[in-house]
Steps between C-alpha positions, in 0.01 A plus 500: 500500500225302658225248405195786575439824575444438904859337493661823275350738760662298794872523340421867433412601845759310709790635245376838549448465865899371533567724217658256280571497142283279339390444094322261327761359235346650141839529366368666139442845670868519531568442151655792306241458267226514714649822644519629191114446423428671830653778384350511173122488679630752732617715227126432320706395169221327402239739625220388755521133529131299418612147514750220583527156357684277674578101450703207605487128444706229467423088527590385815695185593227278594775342762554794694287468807478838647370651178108258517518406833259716669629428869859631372307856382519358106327662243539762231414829692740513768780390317478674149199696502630731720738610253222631246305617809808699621564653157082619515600669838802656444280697252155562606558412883396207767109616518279422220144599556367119313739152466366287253660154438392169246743210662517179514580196746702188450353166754816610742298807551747741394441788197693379162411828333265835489421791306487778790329895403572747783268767432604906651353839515452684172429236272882354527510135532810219518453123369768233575515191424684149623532135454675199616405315216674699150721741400326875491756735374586718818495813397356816639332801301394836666295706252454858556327808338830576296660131478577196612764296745565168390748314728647222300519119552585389810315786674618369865835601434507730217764606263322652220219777542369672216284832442311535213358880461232641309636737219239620304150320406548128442894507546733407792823535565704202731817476670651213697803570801657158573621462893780234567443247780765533756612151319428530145412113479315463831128670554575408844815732590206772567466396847814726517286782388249370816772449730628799477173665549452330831924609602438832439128542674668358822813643478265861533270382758203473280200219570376458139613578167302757331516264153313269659334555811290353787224672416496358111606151599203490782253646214615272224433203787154633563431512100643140451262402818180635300607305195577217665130525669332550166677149343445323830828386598540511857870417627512234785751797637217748528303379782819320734707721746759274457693395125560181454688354211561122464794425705494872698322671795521880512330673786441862467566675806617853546852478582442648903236268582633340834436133462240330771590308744276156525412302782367158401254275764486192431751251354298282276492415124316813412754705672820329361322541169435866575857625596703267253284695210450827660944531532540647206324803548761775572253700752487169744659420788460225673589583868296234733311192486302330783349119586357347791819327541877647495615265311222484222592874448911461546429270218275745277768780547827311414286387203424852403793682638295704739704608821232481750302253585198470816314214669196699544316775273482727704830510605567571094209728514674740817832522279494863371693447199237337352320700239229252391386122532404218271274256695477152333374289825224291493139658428376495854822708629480799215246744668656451813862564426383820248364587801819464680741660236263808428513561905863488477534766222530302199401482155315174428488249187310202627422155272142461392282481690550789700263339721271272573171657482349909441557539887854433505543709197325800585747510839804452302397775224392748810802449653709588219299804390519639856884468554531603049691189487524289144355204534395274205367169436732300262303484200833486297284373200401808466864696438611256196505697174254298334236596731583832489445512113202284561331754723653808290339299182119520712556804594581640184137354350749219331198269527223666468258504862590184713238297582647159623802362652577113541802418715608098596784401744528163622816337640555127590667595887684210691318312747753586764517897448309555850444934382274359264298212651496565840191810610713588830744606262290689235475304279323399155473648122317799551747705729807323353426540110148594429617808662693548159157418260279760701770780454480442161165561488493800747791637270266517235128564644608610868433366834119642589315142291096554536497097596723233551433149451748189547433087481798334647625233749661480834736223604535425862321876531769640255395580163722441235576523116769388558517126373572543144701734245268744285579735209614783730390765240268790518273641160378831518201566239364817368305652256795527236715210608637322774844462707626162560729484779736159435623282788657557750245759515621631869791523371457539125751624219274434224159734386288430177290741391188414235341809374190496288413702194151639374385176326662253768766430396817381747847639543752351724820649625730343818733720662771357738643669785795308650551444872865638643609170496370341176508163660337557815109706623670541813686724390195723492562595860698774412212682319307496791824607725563810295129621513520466870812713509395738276131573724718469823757818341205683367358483852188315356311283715339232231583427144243616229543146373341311753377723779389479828132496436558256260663280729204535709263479258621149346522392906088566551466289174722184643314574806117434299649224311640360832143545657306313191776201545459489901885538520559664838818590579634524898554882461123534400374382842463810746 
């Protein structure tokens, strides 16, 4: 029903809370001959049951995407190992007190097959097993004290069960019942036995179906999360609040969430870039934009279809339907209209930087605390899904202890883009893009460094990195591996991972995880967009993510390696 436990849990609660009939589709509980077993283990006609045996495999069309593409939830597990899994449950129940699994991972990072034991109380146990890669027979056997239950070829949808009874010492005694498919040619016709299921469970006002209910399908997802932990496949899905298949966005949003209203200052690049990604999400509206001039923001909101449009922030700021504001001015302007919007009552995303030095910062962050506004520095990098599974992957020991990050950014900017070359303006590298490098490394070590050194050059009393292209990439090394973040890196959709064994030896696996527009970063917007919205409905203040002292942290850093260049900025004069 979902791709993880957390996501099950979510479905559950918001169909119980609008108490809605929902079921996750496993179609062979409504079999007749899967009823029938039922009622054979609920009769005890094969005495106290010890053990089930369950297995399916088949070899998998090596063209069919969805099935080895890890991004598009591929793999063996969740889409026929539950089967076997399900049969072990219906049985014994969803809470085994051990999981034990032996699987194995293709390069795409998805499992091709695994020999699962679920281990219970009073020595009764349950091994399935799966694989993408040959035919297993798919069958099921449930021995008891007194007999057996073996569920013939195809087990999924069953038409042959037999039960083979003890009769005396060394002989047994079998017999088979046959059950028609509603179509005697077609396995498939059993959705009718489903369908009807769901009809009649509606039809009397129920929320589940007692063959198969919440409660199983939410423990059979937190069983198929422990195996999936022990083989060390981690789904790009598990770590996004967003899923995002090739060609498709999906935002998950409860279906009362009143969508925000924006207010955008400033009618630059970064903006245009901002709302033409950000339109998509379903919990956005884009109500007002402001410039300096009329027509500058006239322009902005025919472009962008936004019905009002001011020639002065605050004028934008003092409309009350505006819920929250994106800032994407220049660098000089940011504290002062955060300033501005938070006094007016609104929620704040402002461009990096934030500010222009700790001092700035600190009154923007008070502000915002004092008035339990959200405001947030747009460190979007840090909302993609492959930084999310990158700091999941640390956290989770995936490397081993971390003990050095190297990060490289360098972009050949126009000699007529005045934001970056002119001081008055705030520019140069560091606040523009080594911003981005330093937040990779606080990510990963935090913000509190016992010493920081930095050798680099000022032009015209700007410094700058900024005169030719480098790698973009960030390596994270640890004890047991390291992460290697590929290019874009602010904006990656690309993660290797090299592991190490005992003797040295090196394993590499790269995991994609595709923007909502495959063709375009920008497009990443909208991961940042629907974190904001999310903190601003949960009546949050800061995102987890990238928080406020984080924010401020990374600022007193910019501020040293400012001070050890001589760059002074106009804002750091008293």
């Amino acid at each position: 029903m979902a791709m993880n436990a957390k996501q099950s849990a979510a479905l559950i609660a918001l169909a119980r809370e609008k108490k809605l009939f929902l079921m996750e589709g496993m179609w062979t509980r409504f079999f007749p001959s899967i009823r029938f077993v039922r009622k054979l283990l609920n009769d005890h006609e094969i005495g106290e049951v010890r053990h089930v045996h369950a297995e399916i495999g088949y070899p998998f069309p090596k063209d069919e995407a969805r099935l080895w593409k890890n991004e598009l939830g591929g793999g063996g597990l969740l889409d026929i190992g539950i089967y076997p899994l399900a049969f072990a449950t219906m049985v014994f129940g969803t809470e085994p007190e051990k999981v034990t699994s032996t699987g194995t991972l293709n390069d795409g990072g998805v499992d091709v097959h695994n020999s699962v034991t679920l281990h219970y109380s009073d020595l009764r146990f349950a091994t399935i097993e799966y694989s993408m890669l040959v035919q297993l027979s798919e069958t099921v056997t449930i021995s008891g004290t007194t007999g057996r239950i073996h569920i013939h070829t195809p087990a999924h949808l069953a038409t042959e069960v037999s039960v083979i009874r003890s009769v005396g010492p060394g002989k047994e005694e079998s017999k088979t019942t046959q059950f028609a498919w509603p179509d005697a040619d077609n396995g498939y016709s059993g959705f009718l036995h489903e369908g009807e299921a769901v009809t009649k469970a509606i039809q009397t006002n129920q929320l589940e179906a007692e063959e198969y209910s919440l409660d199983e399908s939410l423990g059979i997802m937190t069983i198929m999360d422990k195996i999936r932990k022990d083989i060390g496949l981690v789904s790009v899905l598990d770590v996004i609040p967003v899923l995002v298949a090739l060609d498709t966005l999906v935002i998950m949003t409860s279906i009362n969430t009143r969508p925000l209203r924006w207010g955008i200052l400033g009618c630059g690049r970064i903006s245009h870039t901002f709302a033409s990604n950000v339109k998509p999400l379903e919990t956005a509206i884009f109500h007002a934009c402001a410039a300096r001039s009329l027509d500058k923001a006239q322009e902005f909101a025919t472009k962008h279809n936004i019905p009002h449009a001011y020639d002065s922030y605050e004028a934008l700021c003092s409309d009350l339907e505006v819920d929250v504001v994106y800032i994407g001015t220049i660098h000089p302007t940011h504290c002062k209209l955060a300033l501005l919007a938070l006094n007016h009552g609104k929620h704040v995303l402002v461009e990096k930087p934030m500010a222009m030095n700790v001092k700035e910062a600190e009154a923007v962050i008070k502000l915002a605390q004092q008035k339990h506004l959200f405001f947030m520095e747009g460190m979007w990098a840090r909302f993609f899904p492959a930084i999310r599974f990158v700091r999941q992957l640390i956290d989770q020991g995936g490397i081993g202890d971390v003990h050095h990050v190297h990060s490289a950014f360098g972009v050949p900017f126009k000699g007529d883009n005045d934001r970056i070359w002119k001081k008055e303006l705030g520019g140069g590298g560091l606040l523009d893009i080594g911003i981005y490098v330093i937040a990779s490394a606080t990510m990963v070590l935090g913000f509190e460094p016992e010493n920081v050194t930095s050798a680099g050059k000022l032009n015209d009393k700007v410094e700058y990195s900024t005169l030719t292209k480098l790698s973009e990439t960030v390596t994270i090394s640890g004890s047991k591996g390291r992460i290697f973040i590929q290019p874009p890196a602010h904006a990656t959709m690309e993660i290797s991972v090299v592991t190490y064994d005992e003797f040295g030896k090196e394993t590499e696996k790269t995991l994609r995880f595709p923007w909502p527009n495959p063709n375009d970063h920008h497009s990443g917007f909208l991961y940042e967009a629907e974190a904001v919205t999310e903190a601003i409905h949960n009546n949050q203040i800061e995102r987890s993510e990238y928080s406020h002292a984080e924010s401020l942290g990374i600022m007193k850093i910019m501020d040293q390696i400012r001070h050890n260049l001589g760059l002074v900025y106009t804002a750091d004069t008293p």
